[in-house]
Each structure stands twice: as structure tokens, then as C-alpha cells.
PDB file of C-alpha atoms in Angstrom:
ATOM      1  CA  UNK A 224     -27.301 -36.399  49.792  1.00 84.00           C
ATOM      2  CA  UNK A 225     -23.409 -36.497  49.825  1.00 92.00           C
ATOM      3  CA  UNK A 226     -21.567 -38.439  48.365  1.00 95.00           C
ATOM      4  CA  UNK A 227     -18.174 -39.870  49.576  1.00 96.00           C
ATOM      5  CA  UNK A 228     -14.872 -41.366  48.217  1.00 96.00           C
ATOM      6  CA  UNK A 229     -12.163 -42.974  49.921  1.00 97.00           C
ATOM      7  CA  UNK A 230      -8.458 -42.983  49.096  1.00 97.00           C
ATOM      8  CA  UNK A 231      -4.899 -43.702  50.647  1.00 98.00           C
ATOM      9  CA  UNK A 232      -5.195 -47.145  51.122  1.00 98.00           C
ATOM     10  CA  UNK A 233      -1.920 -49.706  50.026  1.00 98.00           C
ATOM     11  CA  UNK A 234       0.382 -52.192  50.903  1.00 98.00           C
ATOM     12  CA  UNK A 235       2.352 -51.208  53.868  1.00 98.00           C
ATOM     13  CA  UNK A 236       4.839 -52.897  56.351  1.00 98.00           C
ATOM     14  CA  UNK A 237       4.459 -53.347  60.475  1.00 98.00           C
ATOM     15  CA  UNK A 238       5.071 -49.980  61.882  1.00 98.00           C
ATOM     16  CA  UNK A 239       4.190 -48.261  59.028  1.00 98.00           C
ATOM     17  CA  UNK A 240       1.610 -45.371  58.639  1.00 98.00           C
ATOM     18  CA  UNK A 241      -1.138 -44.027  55.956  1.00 98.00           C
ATOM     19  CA  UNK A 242      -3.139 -41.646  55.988  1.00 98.00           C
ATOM     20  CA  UNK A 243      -7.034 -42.293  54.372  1.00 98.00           C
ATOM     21  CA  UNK A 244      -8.686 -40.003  52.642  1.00 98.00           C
ATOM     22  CA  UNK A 245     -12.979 -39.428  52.297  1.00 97.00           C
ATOM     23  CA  UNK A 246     -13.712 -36.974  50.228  1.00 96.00           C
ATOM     24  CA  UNK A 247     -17.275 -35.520  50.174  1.00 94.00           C
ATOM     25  CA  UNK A 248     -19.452 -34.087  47.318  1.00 94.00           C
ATOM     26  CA  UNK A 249     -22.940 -33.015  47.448  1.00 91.00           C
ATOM     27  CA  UNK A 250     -23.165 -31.451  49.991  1.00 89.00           C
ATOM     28  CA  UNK A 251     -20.531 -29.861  52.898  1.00 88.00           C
ATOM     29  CA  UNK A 252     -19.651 -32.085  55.984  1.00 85.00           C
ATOM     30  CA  UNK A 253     -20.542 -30.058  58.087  1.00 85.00           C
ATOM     31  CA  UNK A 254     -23.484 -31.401  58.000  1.00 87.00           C
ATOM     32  CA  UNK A 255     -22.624 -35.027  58.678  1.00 91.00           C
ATOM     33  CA  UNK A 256     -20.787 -36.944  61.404  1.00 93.00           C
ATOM     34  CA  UNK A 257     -18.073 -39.101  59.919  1.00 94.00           C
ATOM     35  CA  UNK A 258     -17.123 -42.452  60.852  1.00 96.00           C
ATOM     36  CA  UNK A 259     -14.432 -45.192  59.459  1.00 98.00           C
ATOM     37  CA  UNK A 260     -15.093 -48.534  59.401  1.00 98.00           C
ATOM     38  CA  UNK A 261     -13.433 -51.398  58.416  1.00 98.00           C
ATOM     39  CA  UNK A 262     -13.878 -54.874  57.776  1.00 98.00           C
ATOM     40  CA  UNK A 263     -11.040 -57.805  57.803  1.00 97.00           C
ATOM     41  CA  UNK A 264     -11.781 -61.419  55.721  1.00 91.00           C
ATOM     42  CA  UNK A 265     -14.422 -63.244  57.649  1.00 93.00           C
ATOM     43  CA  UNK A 266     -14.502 -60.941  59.918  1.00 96.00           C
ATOM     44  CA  UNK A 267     -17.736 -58.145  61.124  1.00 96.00           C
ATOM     45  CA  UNK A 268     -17.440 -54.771  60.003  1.00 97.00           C
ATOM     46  CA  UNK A 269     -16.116 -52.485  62.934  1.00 97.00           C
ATOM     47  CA  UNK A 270     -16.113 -48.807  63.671  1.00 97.00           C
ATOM     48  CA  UNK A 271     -12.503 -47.216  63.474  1.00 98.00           C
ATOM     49  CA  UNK A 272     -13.258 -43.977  64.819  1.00 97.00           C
ATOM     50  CA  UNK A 273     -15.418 -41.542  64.374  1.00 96.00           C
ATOM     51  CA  UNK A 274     -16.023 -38.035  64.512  1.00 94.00           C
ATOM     52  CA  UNK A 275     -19.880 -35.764  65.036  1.00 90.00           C
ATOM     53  CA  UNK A 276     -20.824 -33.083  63.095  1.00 87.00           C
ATOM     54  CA  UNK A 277     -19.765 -30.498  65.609  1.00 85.00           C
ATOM     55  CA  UNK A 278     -16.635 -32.127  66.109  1.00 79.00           C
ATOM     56  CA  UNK A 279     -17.468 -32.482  69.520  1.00 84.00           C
ATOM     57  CA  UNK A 280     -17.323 -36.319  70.019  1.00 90.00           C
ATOM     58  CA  UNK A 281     -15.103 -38.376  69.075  1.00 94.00           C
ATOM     59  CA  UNK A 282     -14.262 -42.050  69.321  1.00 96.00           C
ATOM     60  CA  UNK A 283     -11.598 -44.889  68.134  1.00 97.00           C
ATOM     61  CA  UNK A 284     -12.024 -48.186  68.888  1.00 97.00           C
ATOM     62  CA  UNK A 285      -9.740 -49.415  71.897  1.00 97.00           C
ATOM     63  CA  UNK A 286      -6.994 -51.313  69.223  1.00 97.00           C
ATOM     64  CA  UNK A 287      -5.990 -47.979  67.762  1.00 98.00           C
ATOM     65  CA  UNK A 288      -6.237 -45.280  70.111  1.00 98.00           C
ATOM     66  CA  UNK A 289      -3.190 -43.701  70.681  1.00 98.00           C
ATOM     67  CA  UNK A 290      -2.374 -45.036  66.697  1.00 98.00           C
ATOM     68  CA  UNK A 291      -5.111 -43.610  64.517  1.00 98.00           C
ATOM     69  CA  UNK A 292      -6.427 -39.881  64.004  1.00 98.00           C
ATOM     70  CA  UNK A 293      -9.337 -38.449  62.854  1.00 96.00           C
ATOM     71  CA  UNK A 294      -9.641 -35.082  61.709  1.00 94.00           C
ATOM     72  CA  UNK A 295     -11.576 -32.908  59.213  1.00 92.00           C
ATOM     73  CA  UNK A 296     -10.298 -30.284  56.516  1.00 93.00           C
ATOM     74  CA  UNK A 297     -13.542 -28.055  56.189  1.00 89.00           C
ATOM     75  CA  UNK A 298     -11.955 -26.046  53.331  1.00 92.00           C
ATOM     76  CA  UNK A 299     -11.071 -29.091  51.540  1.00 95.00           C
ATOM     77  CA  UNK A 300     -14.579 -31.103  52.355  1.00 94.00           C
ATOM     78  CA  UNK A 301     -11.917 -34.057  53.450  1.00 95.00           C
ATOM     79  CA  UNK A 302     -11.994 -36.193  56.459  1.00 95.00           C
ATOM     80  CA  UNK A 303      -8.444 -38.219  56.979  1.00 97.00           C
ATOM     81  CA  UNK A 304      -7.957 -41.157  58.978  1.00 98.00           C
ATOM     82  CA  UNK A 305      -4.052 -41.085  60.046  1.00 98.00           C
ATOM     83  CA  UNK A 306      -2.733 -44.417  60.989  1.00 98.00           C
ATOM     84  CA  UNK A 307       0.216 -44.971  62.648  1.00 98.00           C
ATOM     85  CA  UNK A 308       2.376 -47.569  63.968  1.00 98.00           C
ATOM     86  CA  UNK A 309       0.070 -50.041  61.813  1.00 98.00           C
ATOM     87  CA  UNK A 310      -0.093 -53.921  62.651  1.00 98.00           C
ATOM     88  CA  UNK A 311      -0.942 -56.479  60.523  1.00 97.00           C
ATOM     89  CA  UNK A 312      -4.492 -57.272  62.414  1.00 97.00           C
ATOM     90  CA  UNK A 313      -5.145 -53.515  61.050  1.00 98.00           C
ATOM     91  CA  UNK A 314      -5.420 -55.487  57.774  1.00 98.00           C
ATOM     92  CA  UNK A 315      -9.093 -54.559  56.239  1.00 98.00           C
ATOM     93  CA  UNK A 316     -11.260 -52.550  53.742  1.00 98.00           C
ATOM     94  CA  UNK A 317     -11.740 -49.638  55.375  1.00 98.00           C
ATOM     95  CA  UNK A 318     -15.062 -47.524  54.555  1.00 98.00           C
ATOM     96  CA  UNK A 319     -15.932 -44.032  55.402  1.00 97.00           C
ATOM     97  CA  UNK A 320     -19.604 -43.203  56.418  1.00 97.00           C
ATOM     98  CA  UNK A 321     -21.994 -40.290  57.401  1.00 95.00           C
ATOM     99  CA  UNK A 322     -24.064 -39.974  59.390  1.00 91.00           C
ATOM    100  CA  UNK A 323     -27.209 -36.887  60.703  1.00 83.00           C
ATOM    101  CA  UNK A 324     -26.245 -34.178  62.020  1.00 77.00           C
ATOM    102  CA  UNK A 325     -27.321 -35.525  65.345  1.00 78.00           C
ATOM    103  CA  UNK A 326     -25.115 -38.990  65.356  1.00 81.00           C
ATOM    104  CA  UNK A 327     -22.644 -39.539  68.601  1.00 87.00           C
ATOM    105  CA  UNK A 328     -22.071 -42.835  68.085  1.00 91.00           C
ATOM    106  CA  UNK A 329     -19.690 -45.341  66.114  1.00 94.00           C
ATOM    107  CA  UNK A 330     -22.091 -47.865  65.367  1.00 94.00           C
ATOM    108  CA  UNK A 331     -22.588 -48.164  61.283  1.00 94.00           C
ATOM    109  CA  UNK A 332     -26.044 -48.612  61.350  1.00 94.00           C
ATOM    110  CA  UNK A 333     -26.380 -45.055  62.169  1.00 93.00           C
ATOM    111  CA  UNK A 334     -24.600 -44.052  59.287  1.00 95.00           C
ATOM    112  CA  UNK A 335     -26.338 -43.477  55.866  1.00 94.00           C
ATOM    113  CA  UNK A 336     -24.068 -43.073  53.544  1.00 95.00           C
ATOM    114  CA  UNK A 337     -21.130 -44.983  52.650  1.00 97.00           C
ATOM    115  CA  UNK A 338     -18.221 -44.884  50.135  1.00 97.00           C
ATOM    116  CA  UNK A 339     -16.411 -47.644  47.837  1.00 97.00           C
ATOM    117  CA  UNK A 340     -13.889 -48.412  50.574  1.00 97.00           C
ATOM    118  CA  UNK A 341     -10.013 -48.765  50.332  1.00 98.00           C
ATOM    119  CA  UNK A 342      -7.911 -51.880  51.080  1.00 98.00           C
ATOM    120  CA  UNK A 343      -5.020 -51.725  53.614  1.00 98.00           C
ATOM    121  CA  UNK A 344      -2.808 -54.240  54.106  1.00 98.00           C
ATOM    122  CA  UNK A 345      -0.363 -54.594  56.499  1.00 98.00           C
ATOM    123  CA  UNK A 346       2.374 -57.207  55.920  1.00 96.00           C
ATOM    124  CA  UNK A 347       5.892 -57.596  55.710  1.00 93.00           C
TER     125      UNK A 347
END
């Protein structure tokens, strides 16, 4: 089982950037795909992006390609979401997840294990 923690999350203005932070314990995630989701007031949760075990797939959800990052630090058991260029409709909790070893996809009910979240918000 592994256990996760998110981080980086604030106040920030348009334009802006943050980076998020999930850090793992338990067990390495190496083992795990990672995704980050994120849900804004009344609206569904969403996968951000996500990343597989192998690091061989990844995906972002079309608002923040070209915006958003994922990437892992294997020596630091970290997986950071950087966000760029942030817009207010980027406003949300955003949650990390993992997922099997086998998990391609960005869909959350594939994922097992989630963290706390961290707010972001995104206004002038």
C-alpha cells in the first residue's frame, strides 16, 4: 500500500504557475501509475494528467496541454504536476492518485489510492 501526500497548492494570479507536489510512502512509485485529478465547486472530478508506471504513457486533459507537466523524481519518490500559464477555470482541489502497475488510462476509477488533495486558486 502507498501512501500519498500532496503539496504546492495556493492562491495564485492569471498567468501564474505552481508546481504540485505527491509525495509517496510505503512503498516506491515505481510501482504505480500516477494520475492528478481535480475537482472545481459543483463541478465532476476530472483527470489532469497522468503518467504509467513505466513512464511510457502519458496524458493531460485537452485544457492544459501545452500548460501542465507531469514528471517523476524516482530518487525523491515525488511526482510534480507543473502548471503554467494558469487560468482561473484551473481553479480546483487537485488530488494525486495511483494506480497498478498495469493502468494506461486517466480515468480515477482506476486509481486506488488517493491523497488529501491541495486547493489552487486562480484569481486576481
Amino acid at each position: 500500500q502507498v501512501q500519498l501526500v500532496e503539496s504546492g497548492g495556493g492562491l495564485v494570479q492569471p498567468g501564474g504557475s505552481l508546481r504540485l507536489s505527491c509525495a509517496a510512502s510505503g512503498s516506491t512509485l515505481d510501482y504505480y501509475g500516477i494520475g492528478w485529478f481535480r475537482q472545481a465547486p459543483g463541478k465532476e472530478r476530472e483527470g489532469v494528467s497522468c503518467i504509467s508506471s513505466s513512464d511510457g504513457y502519458t496524458y493531460y486533459e485537452d485544457s492544459v496541454k501545452g500548460r501542465f507537466t507531469i514528471s517523476r523524481d524516482k530518487a525523491k519518490n515525488t511526482v510534480y504536476l507543473q502548471m503554467n500559464s494558469l487560468k482561473p477555470e484551473d481553479t480546483a482541489v487537485y488530488y494525486c492518485a495511483a494506480s497498478g502497475l498495469a493502468t494506461q488510462t486517466c480515468d480515477g476509477y482506476e486509481y486506488d489510492y488517493w491523497g488529501q488533495g491541495t486547493e489552487v486558486t486562480v484569481s486576481s
